[in-house]
Coordinates of C-alpha atoms and ligand atoms in Angstrom, one line a residue:
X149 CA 129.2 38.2 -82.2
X150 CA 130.3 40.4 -79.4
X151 CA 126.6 41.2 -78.3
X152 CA 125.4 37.3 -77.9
X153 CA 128.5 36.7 -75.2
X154 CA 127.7 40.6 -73.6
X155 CA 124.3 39.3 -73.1
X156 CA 124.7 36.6 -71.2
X157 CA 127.6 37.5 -69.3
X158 CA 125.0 40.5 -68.1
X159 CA 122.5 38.0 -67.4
X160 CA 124.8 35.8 -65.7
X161 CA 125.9 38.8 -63.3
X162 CA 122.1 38.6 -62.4
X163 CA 121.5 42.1 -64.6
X164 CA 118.3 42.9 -66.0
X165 CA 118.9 42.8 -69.5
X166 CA 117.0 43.9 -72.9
X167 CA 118.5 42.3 -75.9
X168 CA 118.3 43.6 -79.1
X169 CA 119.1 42.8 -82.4
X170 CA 118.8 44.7 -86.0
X171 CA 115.6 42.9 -86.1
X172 CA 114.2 44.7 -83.2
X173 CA 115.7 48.3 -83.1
X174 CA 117.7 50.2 -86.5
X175 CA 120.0 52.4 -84.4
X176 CA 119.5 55.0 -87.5
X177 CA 115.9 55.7 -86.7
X178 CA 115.8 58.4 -83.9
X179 CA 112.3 57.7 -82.4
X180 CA 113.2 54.0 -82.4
X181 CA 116.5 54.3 -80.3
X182 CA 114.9 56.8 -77.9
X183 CA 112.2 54.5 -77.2
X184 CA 114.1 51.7 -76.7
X185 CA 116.7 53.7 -74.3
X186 CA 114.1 55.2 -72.2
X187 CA 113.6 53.1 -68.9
X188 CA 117.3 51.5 -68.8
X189 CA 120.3 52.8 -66.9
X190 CA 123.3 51.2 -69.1
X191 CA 123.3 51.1 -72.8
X192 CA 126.2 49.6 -74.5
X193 CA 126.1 49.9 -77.9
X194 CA 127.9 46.6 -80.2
X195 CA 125.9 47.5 -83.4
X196 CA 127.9 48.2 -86.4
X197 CA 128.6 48.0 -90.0
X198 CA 131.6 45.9 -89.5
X199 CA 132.6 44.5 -93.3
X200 CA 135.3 46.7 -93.7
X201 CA 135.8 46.0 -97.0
X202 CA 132.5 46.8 -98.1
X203 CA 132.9 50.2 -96.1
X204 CA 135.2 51.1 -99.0
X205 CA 132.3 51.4 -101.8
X206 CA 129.2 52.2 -99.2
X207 CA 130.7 54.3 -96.7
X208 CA 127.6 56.4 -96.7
X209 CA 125.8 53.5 -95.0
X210 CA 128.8 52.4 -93.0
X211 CA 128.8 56.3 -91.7
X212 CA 125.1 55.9 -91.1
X213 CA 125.0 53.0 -88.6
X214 CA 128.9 53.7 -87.4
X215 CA 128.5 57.2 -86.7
X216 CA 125.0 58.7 -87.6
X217 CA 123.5 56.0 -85.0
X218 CA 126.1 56.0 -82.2
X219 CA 125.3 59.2 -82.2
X220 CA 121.1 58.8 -81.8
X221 CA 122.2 56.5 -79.1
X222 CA 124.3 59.2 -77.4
X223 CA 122.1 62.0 -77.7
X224 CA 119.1 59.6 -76.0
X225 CA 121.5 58.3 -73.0
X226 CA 122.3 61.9 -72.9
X227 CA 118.6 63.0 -72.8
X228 CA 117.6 60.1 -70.5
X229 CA 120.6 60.3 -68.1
X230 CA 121.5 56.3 -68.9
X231 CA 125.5 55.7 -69.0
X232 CA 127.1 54.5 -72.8
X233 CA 129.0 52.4 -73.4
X234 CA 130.2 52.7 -77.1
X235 CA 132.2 49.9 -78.7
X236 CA 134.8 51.2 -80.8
X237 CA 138.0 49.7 -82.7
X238 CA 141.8 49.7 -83.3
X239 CA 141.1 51.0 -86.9
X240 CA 140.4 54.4 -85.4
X241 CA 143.5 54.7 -84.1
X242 CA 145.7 52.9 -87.4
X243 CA 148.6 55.4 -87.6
X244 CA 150.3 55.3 -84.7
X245 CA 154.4 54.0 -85.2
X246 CA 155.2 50.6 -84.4
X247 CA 156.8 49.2 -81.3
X248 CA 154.5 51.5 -78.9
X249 CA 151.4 50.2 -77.8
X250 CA 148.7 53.1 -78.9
X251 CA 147.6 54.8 -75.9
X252 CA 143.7 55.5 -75.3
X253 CA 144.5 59.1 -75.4
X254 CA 146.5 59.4 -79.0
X255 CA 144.7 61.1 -81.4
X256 CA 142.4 59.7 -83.7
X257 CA 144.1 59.1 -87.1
X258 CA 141.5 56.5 -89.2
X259 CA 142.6 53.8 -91.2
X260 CA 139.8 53.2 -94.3
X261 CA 136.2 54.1 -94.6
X262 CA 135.7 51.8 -91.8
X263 CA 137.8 53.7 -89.9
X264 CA 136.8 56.9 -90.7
X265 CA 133.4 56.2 -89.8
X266 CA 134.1 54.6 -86.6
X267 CA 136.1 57.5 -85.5
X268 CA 133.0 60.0 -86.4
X269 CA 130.8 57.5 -83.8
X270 CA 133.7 58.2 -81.1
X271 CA 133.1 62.1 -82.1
X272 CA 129.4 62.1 -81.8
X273 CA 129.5 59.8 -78.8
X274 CA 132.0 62.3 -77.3
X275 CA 129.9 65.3 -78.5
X276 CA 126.8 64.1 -77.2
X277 CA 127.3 65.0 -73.3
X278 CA 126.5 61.5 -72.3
X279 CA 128.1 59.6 -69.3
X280 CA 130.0 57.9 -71.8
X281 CA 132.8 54.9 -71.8
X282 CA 134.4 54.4 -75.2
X283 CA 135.8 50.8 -74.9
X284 CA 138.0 50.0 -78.2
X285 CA 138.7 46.9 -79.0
X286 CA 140.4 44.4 -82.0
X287 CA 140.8 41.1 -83.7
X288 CA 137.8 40.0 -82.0
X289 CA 137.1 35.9 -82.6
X290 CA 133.7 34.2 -80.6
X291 CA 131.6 31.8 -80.8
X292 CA 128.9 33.8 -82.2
X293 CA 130.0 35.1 -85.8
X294 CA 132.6 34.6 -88.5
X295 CA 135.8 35.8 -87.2
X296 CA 139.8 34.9 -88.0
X297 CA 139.9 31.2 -86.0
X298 CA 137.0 30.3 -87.4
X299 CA 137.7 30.6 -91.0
X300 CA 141.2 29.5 -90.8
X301 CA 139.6 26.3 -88.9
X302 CA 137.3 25.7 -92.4
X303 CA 140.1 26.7 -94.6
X304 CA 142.2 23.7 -92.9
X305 CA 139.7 21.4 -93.6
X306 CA 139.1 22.0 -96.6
X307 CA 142.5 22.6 -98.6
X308 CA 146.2 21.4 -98.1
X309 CA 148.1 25.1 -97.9
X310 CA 147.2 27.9 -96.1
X311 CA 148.9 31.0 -97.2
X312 CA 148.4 33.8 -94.1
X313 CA 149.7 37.8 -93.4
X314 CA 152.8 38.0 -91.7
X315 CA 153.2 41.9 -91.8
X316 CA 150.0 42.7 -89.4
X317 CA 150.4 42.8 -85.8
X318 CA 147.8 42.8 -83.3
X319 CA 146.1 41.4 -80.2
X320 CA 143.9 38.5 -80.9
X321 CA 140.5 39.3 -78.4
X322 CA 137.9 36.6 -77.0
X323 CA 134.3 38.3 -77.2
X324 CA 133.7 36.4 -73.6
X325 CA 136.6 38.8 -72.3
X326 CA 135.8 42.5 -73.8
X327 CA 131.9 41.3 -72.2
X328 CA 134.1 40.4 -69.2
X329 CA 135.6 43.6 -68.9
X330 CA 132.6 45.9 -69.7
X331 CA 130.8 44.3 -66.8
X332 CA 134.4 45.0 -64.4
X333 CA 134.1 48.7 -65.7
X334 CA 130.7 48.9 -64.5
X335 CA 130.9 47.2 -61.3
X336 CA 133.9 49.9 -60.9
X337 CA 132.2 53.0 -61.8
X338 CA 134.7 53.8 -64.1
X339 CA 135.0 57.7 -65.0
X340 CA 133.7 58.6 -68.9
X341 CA 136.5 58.0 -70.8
X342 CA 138.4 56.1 -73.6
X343 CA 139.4 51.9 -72.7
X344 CA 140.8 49.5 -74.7
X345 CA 139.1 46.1 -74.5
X346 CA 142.2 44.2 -76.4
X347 CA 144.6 41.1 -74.7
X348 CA 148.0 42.2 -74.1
X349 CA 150.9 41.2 -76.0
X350 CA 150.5 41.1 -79.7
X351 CA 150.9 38.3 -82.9
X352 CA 150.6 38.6 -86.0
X353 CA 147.6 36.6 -88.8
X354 CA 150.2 34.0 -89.5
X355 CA 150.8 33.2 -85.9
X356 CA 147.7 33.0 -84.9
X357 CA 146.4 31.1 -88.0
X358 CA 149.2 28.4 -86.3
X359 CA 147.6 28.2 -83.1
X360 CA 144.4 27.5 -85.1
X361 CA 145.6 24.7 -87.3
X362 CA 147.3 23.7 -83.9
X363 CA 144.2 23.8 -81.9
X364 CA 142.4 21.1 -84.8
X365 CA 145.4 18.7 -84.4
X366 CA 146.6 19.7 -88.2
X367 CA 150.5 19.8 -89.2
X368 CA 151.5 23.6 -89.2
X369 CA 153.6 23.3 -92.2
X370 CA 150.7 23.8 -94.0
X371 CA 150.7 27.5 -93.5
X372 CA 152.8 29.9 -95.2
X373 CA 153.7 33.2 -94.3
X374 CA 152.8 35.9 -96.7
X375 CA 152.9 39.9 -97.2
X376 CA 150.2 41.9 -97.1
X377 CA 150.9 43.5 -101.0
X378 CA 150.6 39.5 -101.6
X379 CA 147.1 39.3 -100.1
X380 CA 145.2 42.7 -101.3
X381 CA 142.5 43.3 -100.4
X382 CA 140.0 46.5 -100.9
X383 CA 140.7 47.8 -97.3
X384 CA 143.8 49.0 -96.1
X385 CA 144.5 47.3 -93.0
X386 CA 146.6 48.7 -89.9
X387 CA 149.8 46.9 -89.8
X388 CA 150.2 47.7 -85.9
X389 CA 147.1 47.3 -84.2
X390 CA 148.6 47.2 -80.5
X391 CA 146.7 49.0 -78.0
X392 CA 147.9 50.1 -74.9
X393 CA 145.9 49.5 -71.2
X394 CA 147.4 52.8 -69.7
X395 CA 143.6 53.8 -68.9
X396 CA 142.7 50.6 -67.4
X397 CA 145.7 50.5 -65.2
X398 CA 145.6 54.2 -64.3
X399 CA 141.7 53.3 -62.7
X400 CA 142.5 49.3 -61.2
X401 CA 140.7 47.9 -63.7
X402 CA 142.2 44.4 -64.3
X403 CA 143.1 44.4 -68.3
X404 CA 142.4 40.9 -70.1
X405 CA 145.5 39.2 -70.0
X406 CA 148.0 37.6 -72.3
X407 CA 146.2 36.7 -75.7
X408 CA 147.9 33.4 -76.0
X409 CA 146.3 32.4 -72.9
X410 CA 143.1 33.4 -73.7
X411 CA 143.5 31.5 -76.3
X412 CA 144.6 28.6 -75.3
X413 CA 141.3 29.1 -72.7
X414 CA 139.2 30.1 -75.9
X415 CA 139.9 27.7 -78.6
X416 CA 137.7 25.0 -77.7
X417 CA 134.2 26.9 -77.4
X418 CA 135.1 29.1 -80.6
X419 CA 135.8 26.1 -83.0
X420 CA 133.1 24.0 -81.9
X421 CA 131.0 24.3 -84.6
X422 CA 133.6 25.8 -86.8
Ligands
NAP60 N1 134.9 41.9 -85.2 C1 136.1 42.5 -84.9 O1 137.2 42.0 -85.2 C2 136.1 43.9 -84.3 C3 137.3 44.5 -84.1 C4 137.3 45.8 -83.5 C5 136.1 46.4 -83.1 N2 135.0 45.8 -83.3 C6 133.7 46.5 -82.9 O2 133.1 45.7 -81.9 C7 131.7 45.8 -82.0 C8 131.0 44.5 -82.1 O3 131.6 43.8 -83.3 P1 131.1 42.4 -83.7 O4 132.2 41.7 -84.4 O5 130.4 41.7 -82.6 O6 130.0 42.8 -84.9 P2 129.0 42.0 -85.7 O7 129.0 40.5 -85.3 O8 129.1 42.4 -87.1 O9 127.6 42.6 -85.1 C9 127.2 43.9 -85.4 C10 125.7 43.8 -85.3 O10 125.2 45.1 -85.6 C11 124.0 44.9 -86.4 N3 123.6 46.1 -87.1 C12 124.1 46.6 -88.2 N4 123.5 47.8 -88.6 C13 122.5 48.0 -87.6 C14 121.5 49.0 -87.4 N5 121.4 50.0 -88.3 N6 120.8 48.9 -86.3 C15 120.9 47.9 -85.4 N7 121.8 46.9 -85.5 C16 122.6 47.0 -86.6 C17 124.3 43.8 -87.3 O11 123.2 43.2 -87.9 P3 123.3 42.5 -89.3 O12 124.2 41.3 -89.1 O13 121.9 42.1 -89.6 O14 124.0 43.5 -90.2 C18 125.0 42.9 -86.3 O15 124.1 42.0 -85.7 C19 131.5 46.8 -83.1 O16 131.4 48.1 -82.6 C20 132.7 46.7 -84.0 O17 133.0 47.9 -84.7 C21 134.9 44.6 -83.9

């Protein structure tokens, strides 16, 4: 999702660009990732295992792509002298209190397999000695993948109630922006480091599942607020996923911007085909 709308905001900026998919490089076999790094000056790595709920039962191969291959990928940008730039998430950071956005230096503290292993890629990237940016981001919706607005879009259709968490708070994120703001931290030369790639402000599932019935002219009493012991799921989920832009700011980096706005700037290329 995120790789298709970094791609061609790269190729927009008039960057030359090598694309690749799971199809053309497994970022688990060594050889393969040095290979493909060799020759190119900025890697930024959006591969993942992201079902986080399957993470739970195959966390071996959720550690294998999330941490064992961030960290080929670091080693070879290391070896190669390319910059990284290592995608990374809100679940890595899940235990923070709420009310305070989570700065980018707190300490790791995992939420879940998926978070585990996604904080064991942030390690190795960190490990590795490469010129590496760790850009974080969250409750990421595009055009290009099954994400929150698109689901809840179906959903609408398809039945008369929606019944949505209430109890989770975070920063709904366009893909087009965190592409947006990986290209402004590489125009700025931005010092190795930890970013987070997340809108400001912060909603919760329910509210945002309103914009979306909203946004396809349904009535929004259809969606009821619910807890999150009433929707369990496999996964434990953070309930404040609020990221702070204290690094951003600190290095005049312009963050994303209110996440109702983007939004609102969103909605119509994301539901398109939803
Ligand atoms: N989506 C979110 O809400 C969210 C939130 C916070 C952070 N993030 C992070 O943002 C980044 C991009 O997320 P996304 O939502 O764009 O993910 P995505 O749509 O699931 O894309 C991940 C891609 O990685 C590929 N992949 C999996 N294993 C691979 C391997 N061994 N070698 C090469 N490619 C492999 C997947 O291929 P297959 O489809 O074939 O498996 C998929 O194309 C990830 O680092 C993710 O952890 C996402």
């Amino acid at each position: 999702m995120l790789g298709t709308d970094l791609v061609t905001a790269l190729l927009e900026a008039d960057h030359e660009v090598t694309g690749l998919g799971r199809a053309d490089l497994d970022i688990t076999d060594a050889a393969a990732v040095a290979a493909a790094v060799a020759g190119h000056d900025v890697v930024v790595n959006c591969a993942a295992w992201t079902a986080v709920d399957d993470a739970e039962t195959h966390e071996d191969a959720a550690f294998a792509v999330n941490a064992t291959g961030a960290g080929l990928l670091a080693d070879a940008c290391a070896a190669s002298g390319a910059r990284l730039v290592h995608l990374s998430t809100d679940y890595v950071v899940g235990g923070e209190p709420a009310g305070t956005p989570v700065s980018s230096e707190a300490a790791l503290s995992p939420v879940g397999a998926y978070g585990r292993t996604k904080a064991a890629g942030e390690r190795a990237v960190r490990a590795s000695g490469a010129d590496a940016l760790v850009v974080r981001t969250a409750w990421l919706y595009g055009g290009h993948g099954p994400c929150f607005p698109r689901t809840m879009a179906r959903l609408a259709r398809e039945r008369d109630l929606l019944r949505v968490v209430d109890d989770q708070v975070g920063q709904p994120t366009w893909t087009v922006d965190v592409a947006g703001l990986v290209l402004r931290l590489l125009a700025a030369k931005a010092p190795a480091g930890t970013y987070h790639a997340t809108s400001s402000g912060w909603t919760s599932w329910y509210e945002l599942a309103l914009e979306v019935v909203r946004a396809i002219g349904r009535d929004t009493d259809m969606v009821d607020p619910i807890s999150s012991e009433e929707f369990a799921r496999p996964a434990p989920r953070p309930s404040w996923s609020v990221l702070s832009h204290d690094s951003l700011k600190a290095i005049g980096v312009a963050p994303i911007g209110p996440w109702r706005l983007r939004w609102a700037e969103a909605a119509d290329d994301v539901l398109a085909e939803a």
